[in-house]
GROMACS .gro file of N, CA and C in nm:
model
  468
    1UNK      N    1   1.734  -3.479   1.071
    1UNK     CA    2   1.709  -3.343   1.119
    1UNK      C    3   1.631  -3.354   1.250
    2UNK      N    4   1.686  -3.264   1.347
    2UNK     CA    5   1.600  -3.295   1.484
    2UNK      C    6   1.490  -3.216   1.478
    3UNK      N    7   1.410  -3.193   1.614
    3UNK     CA    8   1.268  -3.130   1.596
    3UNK      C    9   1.299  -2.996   1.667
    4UNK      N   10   1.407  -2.913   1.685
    4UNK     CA   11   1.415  -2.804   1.730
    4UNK      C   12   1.495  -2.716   1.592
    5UNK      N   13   1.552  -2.790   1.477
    5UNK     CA   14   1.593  -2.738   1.329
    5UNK      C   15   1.467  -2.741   1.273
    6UNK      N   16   1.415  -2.828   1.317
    6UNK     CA   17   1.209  -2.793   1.222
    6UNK      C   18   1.159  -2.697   1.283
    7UNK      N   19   1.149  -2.725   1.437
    7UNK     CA   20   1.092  -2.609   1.453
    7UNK      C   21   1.127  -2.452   1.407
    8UNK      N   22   1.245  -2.440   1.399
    8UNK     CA   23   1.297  -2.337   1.362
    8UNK      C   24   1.254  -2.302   1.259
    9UNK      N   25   1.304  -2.414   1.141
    9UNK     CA   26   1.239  -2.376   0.988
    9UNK      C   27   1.115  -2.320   0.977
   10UNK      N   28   1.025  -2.424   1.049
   10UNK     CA   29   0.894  -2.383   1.075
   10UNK      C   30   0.823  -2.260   1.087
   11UNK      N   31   0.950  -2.222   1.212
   11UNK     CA   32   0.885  -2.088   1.223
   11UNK      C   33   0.893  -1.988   1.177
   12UNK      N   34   1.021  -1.975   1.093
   12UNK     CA   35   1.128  -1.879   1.021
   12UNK      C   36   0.986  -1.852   0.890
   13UNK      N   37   1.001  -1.969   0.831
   13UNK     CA   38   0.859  -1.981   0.735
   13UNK      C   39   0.783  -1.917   0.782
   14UNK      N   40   0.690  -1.939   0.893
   14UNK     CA   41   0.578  -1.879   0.910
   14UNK      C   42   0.602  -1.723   0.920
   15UNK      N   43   0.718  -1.674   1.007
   15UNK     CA   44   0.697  -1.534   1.048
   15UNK      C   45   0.783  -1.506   0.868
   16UNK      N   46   0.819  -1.535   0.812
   16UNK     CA   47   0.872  -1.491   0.665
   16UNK      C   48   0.779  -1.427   0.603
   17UNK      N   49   0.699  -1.531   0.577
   17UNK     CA   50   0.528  -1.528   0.484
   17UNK      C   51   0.490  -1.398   0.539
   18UNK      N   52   0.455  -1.403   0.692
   18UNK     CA   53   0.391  -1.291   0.709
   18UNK      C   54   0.416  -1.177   0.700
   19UNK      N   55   0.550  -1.176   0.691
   19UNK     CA   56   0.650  -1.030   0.693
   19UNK      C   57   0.622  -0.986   0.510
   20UNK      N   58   0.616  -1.126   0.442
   20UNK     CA   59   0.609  -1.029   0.301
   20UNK      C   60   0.472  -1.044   0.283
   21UNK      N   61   0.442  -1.081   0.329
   21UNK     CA   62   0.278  -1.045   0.318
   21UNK      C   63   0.214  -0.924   0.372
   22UNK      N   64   0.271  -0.841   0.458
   22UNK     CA   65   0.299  -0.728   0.509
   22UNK      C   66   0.345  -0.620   0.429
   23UNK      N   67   0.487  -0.671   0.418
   23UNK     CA   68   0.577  -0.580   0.301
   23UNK      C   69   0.595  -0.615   0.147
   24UNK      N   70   0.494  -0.625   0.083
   24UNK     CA   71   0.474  -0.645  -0.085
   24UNK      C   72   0.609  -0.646  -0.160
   25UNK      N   73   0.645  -0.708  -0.198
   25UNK     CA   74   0.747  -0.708  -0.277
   25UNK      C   75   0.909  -0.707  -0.293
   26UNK      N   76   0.927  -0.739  -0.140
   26UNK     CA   77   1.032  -0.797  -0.091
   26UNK      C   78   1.042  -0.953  -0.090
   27UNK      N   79   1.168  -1.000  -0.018
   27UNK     CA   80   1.187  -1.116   0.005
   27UNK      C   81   1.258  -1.118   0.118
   28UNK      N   82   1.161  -1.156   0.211
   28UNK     CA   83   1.240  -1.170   0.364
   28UNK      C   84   1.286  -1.327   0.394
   29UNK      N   85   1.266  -1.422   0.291
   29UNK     CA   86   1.310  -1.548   0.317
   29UNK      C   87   1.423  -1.549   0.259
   30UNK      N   88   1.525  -1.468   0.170
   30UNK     CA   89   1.632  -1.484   0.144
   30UNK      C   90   1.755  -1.485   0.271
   31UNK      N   91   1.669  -1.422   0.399
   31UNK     CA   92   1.792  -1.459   0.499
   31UNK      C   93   1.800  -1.577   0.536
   32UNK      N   94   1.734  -1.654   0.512
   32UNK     CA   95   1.740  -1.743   0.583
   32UNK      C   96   1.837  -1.850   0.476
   33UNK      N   97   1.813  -1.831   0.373
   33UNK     CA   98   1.928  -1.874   0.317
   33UNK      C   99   2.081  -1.819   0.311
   34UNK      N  100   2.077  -1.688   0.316
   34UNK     CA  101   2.214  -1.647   0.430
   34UNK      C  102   2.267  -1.732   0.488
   35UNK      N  103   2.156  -1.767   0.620
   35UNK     CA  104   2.208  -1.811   0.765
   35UNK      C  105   2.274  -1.957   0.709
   36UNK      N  106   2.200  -2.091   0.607
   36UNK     CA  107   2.242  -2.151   0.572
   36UNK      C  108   2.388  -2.187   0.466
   37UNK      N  109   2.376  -2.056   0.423
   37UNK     CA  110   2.500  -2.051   0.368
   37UNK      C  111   2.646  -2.031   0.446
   38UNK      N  112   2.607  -1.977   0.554
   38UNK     CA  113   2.714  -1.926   0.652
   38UNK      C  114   2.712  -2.050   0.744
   39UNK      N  115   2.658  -2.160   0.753
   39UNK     CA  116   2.690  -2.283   0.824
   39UNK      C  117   2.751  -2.356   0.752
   40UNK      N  118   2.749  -2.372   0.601
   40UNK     CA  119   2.840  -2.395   0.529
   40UNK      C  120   2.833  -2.583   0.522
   41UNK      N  121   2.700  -2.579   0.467
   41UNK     CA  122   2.675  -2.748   0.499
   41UNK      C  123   2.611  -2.768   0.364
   42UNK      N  124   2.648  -2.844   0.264
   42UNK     CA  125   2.647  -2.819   0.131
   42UNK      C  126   2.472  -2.845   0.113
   43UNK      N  127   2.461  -2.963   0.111
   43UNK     CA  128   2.345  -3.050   0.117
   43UNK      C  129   2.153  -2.967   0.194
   44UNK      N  130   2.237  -2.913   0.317
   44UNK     CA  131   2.112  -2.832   0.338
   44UNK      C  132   2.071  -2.640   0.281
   45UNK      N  133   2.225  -2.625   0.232
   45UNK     CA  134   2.183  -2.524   0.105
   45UNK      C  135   2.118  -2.558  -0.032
   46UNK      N  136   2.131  -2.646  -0.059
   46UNK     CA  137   2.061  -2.706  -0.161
   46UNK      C  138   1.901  -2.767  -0.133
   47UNK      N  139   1.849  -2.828  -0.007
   47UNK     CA  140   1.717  -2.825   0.021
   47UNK      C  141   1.681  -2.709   0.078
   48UNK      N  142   1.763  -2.601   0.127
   48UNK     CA  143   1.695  -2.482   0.170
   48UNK      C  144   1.663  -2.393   0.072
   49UNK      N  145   1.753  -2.366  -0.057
   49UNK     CA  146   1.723  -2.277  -0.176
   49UNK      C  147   1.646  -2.348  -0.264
   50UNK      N  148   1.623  -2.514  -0.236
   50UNK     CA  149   1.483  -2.557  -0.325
   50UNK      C  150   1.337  -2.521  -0.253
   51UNK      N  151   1.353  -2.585  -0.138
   51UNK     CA  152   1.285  -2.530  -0.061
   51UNK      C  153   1.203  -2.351  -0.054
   52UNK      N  154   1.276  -2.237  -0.065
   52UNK     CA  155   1.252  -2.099  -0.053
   52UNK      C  156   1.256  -2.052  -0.205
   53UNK      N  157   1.248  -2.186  -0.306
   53UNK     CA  158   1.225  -2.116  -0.405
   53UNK      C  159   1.104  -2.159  -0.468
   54UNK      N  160   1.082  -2.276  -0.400
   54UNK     CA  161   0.888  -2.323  -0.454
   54UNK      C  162   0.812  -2.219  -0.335
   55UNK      N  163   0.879  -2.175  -0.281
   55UNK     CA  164   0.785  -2.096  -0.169
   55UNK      C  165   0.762  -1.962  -0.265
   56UNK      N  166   0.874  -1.893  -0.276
   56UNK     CA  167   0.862  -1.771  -0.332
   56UNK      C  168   0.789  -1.763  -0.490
   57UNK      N  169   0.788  -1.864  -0.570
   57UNK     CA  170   0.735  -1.910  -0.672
   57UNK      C  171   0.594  -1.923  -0.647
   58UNK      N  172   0.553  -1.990  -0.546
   58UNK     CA  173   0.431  -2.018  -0.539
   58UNK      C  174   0.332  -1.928  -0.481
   59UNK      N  175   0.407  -1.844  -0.396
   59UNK     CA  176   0.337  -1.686  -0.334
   59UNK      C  177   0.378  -1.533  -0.435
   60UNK      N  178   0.443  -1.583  -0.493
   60UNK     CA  179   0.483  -1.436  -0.572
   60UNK      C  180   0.379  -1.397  -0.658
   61UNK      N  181   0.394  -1.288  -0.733
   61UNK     CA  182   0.312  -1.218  -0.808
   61UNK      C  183   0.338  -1.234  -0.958
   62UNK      N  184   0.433  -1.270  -0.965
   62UNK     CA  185   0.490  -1.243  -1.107
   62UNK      C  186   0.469  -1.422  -1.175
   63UNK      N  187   0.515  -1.438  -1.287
   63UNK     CA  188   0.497  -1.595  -1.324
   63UNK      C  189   0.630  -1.661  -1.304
   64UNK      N  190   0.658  -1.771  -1.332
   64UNK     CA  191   0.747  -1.847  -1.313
   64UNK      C  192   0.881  -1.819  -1.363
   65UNK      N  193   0.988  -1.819  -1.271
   65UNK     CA  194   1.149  -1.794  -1.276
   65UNK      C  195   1.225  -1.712  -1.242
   66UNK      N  196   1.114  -1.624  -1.173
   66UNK     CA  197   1.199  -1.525  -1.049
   66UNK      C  198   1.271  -1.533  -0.988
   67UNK      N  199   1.224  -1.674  -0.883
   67UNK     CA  200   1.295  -1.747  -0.782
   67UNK      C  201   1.434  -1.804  -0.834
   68UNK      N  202   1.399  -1.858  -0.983
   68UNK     CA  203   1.534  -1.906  -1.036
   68UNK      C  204   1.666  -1.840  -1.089
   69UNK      N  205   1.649  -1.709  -1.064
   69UNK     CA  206   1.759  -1.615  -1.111
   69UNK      C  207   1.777  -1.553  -0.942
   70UNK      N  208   1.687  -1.531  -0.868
   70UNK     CA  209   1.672  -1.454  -0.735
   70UNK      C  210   1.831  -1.548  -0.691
   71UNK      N  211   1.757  -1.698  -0.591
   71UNK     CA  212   1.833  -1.740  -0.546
   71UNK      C  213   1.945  -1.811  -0.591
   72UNK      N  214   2.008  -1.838  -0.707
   72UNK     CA  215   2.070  -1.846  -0.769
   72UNK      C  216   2.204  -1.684  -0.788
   73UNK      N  217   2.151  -1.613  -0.788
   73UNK     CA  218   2.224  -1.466  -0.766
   73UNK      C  219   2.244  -1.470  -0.605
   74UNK      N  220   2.173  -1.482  -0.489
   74UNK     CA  221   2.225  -1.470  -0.368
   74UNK      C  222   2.360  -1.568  -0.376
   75UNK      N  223   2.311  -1.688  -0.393
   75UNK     CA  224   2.421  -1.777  -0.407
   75UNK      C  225   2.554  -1.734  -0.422
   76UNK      N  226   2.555  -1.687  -0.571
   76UNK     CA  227   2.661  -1.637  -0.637
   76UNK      C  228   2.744  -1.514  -0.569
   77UNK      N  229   2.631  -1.419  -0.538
   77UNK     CA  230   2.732  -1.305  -0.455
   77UNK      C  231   2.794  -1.314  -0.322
   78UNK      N  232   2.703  -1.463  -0.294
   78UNK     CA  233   2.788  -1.534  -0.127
   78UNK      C  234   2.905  -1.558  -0.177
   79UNK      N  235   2.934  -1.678  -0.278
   79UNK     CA  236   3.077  -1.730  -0.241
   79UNK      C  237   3.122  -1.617  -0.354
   80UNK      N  238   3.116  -1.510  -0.403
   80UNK     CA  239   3.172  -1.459  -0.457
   80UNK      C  240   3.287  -1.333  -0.333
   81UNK      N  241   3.151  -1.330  -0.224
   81UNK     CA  242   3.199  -1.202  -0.125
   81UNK      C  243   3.269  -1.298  -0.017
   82UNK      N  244   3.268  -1.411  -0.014
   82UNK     CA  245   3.361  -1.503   0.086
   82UNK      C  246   3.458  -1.475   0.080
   83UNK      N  247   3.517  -1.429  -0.064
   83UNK     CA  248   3.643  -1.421  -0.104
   83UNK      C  249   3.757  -1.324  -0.020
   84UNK      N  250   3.655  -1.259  -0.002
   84UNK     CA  251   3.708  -1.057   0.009
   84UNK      C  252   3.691  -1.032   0.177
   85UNK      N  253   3.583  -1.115   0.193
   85UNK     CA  254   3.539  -1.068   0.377
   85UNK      C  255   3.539  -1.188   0.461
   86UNK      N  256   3.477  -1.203   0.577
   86UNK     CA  257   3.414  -1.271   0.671
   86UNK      C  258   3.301  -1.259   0.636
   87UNK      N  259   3.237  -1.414   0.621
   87UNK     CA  260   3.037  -1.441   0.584
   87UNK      C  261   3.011  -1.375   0.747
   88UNK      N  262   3.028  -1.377   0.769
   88UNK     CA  263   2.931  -1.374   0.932
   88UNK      C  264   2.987  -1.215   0.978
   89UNK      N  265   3.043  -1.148   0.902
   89UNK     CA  266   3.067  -0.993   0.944
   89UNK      C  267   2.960  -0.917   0.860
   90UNK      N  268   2.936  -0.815   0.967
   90UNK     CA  269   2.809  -0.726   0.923
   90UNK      C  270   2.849  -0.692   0.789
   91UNK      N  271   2.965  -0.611   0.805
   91UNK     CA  272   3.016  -0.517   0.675
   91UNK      C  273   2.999  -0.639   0.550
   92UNK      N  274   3.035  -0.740   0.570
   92UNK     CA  275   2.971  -0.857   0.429
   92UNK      C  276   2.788  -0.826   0.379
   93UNK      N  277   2.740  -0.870   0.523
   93UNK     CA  278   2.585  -0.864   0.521
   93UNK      C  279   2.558  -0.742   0.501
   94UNK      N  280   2.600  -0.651   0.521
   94UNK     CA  281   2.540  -0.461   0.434
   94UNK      C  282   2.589  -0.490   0.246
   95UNK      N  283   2.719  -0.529   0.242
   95UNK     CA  284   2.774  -0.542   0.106
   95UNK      C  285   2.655  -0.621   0.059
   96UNK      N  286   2.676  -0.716   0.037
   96UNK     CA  287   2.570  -0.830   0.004
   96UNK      C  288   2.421  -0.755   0.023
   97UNK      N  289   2.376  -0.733   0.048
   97UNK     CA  290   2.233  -0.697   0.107
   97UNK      C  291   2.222  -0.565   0.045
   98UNK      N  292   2.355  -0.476  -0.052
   98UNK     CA  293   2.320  -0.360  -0.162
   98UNK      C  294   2.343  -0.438  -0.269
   99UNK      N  295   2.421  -0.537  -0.296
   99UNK     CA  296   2.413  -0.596  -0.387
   99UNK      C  297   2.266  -0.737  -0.468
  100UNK      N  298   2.197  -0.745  -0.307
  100UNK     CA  299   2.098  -0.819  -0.345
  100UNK      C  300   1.952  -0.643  -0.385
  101UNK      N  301   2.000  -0.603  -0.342
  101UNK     CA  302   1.908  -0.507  -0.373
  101UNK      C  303   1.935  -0.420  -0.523
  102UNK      N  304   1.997  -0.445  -0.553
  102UNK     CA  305   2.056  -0.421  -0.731
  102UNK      C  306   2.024  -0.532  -0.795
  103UNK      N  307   2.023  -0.674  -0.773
  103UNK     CA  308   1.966  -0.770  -0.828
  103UNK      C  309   1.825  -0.828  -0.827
  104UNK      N  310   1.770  -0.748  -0.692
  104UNK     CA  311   1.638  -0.735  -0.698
  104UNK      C  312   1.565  -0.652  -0.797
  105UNK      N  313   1.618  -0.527  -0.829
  105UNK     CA  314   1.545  -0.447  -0.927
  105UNK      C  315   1.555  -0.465  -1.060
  106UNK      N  316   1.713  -0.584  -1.072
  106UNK     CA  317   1.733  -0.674  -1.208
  106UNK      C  318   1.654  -0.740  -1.233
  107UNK      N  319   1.657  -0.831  -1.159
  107UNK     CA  320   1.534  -0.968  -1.173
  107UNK      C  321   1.395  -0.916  -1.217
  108UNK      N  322   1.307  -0.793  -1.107
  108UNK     CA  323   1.208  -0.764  -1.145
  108UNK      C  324   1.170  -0.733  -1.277
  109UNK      N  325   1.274  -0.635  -1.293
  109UNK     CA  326   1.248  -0.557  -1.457
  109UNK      C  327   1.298  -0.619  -1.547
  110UNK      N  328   1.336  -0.735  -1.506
  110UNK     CA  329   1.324  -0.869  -1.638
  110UNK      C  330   1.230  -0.940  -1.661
  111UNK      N  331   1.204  -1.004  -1.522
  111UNK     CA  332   1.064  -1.040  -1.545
  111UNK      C  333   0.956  -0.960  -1.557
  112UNK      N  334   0.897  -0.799  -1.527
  112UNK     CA  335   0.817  -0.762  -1.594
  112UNK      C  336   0.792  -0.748  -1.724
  113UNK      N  337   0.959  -0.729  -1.758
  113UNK     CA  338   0.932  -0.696  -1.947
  113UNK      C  339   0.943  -0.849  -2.031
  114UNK      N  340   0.948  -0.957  -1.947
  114UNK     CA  341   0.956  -1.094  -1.982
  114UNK      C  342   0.812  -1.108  -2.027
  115UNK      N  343   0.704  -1.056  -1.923
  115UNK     CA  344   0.603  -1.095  -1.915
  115UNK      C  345   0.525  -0.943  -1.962
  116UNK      N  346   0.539  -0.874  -1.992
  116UNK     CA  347   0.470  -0.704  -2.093
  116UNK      C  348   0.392  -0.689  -1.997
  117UNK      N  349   0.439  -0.647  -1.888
  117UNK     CA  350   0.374  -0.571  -1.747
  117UNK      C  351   0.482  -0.476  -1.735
  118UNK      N  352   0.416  -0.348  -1.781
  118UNK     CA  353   0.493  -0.233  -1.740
  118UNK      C  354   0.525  -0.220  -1.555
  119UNK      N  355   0.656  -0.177  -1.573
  119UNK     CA  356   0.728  -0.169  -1.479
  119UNK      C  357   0.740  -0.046  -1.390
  120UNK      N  358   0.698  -0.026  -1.280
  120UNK     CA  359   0.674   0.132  -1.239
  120UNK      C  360   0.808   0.157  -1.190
  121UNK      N  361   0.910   0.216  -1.210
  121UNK     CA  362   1.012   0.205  -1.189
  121UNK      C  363   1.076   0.304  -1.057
  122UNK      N  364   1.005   0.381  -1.037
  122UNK     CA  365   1.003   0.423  -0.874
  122UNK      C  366   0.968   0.358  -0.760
  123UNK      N  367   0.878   0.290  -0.756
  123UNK     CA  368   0.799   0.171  -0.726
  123UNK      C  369   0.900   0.067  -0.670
  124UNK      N  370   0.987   0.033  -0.799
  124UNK     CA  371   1.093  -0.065  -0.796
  124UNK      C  372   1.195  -0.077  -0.747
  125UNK      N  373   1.256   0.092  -0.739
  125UNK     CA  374   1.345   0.123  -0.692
  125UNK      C  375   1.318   0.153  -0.526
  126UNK      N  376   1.194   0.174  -0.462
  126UNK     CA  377   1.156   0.157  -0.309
  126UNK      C  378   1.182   0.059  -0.312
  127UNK      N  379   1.105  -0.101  -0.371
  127UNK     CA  380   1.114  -0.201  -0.302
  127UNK      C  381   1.274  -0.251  -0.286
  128UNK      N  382   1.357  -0.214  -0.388
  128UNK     CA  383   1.459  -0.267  -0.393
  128UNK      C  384   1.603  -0.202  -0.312
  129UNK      N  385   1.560  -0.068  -0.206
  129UNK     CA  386   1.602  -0.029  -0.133
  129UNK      C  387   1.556  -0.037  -0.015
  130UNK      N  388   1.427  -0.087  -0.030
  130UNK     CA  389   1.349  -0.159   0.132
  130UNK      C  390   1.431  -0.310   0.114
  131UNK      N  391   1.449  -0.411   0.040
  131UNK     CA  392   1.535  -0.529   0.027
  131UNK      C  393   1.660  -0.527   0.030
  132UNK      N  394   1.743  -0.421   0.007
  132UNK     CA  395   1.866  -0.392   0.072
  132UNK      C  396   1.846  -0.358   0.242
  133UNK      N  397   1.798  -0.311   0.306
  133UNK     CA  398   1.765  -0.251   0.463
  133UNK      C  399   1.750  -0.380   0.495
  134UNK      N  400   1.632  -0.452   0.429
  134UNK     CA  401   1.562  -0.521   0.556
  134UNK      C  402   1.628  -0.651   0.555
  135UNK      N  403   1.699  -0.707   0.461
  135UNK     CA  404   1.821  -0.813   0.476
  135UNK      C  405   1.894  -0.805   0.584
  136UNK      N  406   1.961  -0.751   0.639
  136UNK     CA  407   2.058  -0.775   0.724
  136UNK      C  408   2.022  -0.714   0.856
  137UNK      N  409   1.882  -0.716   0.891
  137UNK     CA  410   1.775  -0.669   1.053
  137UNK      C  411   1.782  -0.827   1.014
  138UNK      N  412   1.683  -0.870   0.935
  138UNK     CA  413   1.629  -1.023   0.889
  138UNK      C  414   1.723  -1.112   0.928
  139UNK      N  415   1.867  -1.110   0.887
  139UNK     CA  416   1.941  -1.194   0.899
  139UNK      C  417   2.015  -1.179   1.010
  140UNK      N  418   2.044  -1.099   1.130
  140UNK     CA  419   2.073  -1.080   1.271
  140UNK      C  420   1.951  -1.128   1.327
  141UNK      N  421   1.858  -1.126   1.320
  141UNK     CA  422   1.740  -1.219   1.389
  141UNK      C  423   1.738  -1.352   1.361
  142UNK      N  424   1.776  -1.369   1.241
  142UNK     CA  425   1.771  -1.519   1.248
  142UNK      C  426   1.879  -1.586   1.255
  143UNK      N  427   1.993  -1.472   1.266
  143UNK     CA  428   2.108  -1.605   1.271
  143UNK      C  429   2.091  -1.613   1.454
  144UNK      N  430   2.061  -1.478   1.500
  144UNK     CA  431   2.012  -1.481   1.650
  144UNK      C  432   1.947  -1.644   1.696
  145UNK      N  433   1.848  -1.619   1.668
  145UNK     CA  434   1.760  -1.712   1.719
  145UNK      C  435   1.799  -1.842   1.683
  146UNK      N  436   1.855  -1.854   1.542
  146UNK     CA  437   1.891  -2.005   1.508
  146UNK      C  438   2.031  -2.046   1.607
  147UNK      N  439   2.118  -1.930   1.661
  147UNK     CA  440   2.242  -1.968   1.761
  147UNK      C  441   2.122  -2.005   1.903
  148UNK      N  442   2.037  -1.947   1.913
  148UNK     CA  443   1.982  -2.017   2.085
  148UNK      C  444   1.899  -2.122   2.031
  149UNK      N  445   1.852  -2.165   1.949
  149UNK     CA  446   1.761  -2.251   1.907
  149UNK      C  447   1.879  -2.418   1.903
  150UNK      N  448   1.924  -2.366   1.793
  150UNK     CA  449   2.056  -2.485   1.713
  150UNK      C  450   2.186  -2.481   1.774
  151UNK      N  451   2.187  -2.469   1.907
  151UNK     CA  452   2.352  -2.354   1.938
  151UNK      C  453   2.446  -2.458   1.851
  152UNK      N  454   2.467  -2.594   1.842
  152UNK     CA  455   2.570  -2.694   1.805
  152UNK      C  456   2.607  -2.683   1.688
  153UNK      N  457   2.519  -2.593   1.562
  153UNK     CA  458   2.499  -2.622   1.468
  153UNK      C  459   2.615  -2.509   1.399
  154UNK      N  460   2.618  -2.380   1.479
  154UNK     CA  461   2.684  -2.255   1.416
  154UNK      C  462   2.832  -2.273   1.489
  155UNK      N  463   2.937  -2.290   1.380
  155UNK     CA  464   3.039  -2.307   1.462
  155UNK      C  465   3.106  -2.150   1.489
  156UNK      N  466   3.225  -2.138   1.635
  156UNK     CA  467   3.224  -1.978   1.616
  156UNK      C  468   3.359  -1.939   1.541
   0.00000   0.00000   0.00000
């Protein structure tokens, strides 16, 4: 891996963190596994969704296995919507990005009632319509920046 794909990671990480550290209860690092999925390189989807899932595990609120149904479901509705569209067309990234936002309010209200933390369910349903929106701003910025950063890397 060269030092302008770290840097990237690097930074993607840093401004991620801060964005949900900002916005409670989203997941703004799931684009970035997008962007990796849409390069279509087996090996670094697999250290990037291990990777963004000890992250989200280790900053989240809830206890352990969020991350493991979260990214595991992006996964699934990628090569599921490959089928039907273009990965790299918006109209995919809006599809996908209502569908991660229906699996966001799944996951939660499993794991709250996993763990007998009542679930505010208005509450749930903002965050999980702020995680539909803010997916696919998230993921035009970073597939942005990762094409001037990595240009070699995104084929067109």
């Amino acid at each position: 891996m060269n030092l302008r794909k770290v840097l990237w990671w690097a930074a993607f990480f840093a401004v991620g963190i801060c964005l949900q550290r900002a916005i409670p209860g989203i997941d703004v690092l799931a684009a970035g596994l997008l962007v990796v999925l849409q390069e279509r390189r087996g090996w670094r989807v697999f250290w990037a969704a291990l990777a963004l899932m000890l992250v989200q595990e280790g900053t989240g609120t809830l206890d352990f296995g969020a991350g493991l149904i979260w990214y595991p479901a992006l996964i699934g509705f990628f090569f599921i919507g490959q089928w039907l569209f273009e990965t790299r067309n918006m109209l995919f990234v809006f599809l996908l990005s209502a569908c991660l936002g229906a699996a966001h309010f799944g996951v939660a209200l499993l794991m709250a009632r996993l763990q007998y933390i009542a679930a505010d369910l208005p509450t749930l349903l903002d965050e999980s319509i702020l995680q539909a929106v803010v997916i696919p701003v998230v993921w035009k910025i970073a597939s942005l920046t990762r094409r001037l950063v990595v240009p070699h890397e995104n084929p067109a």
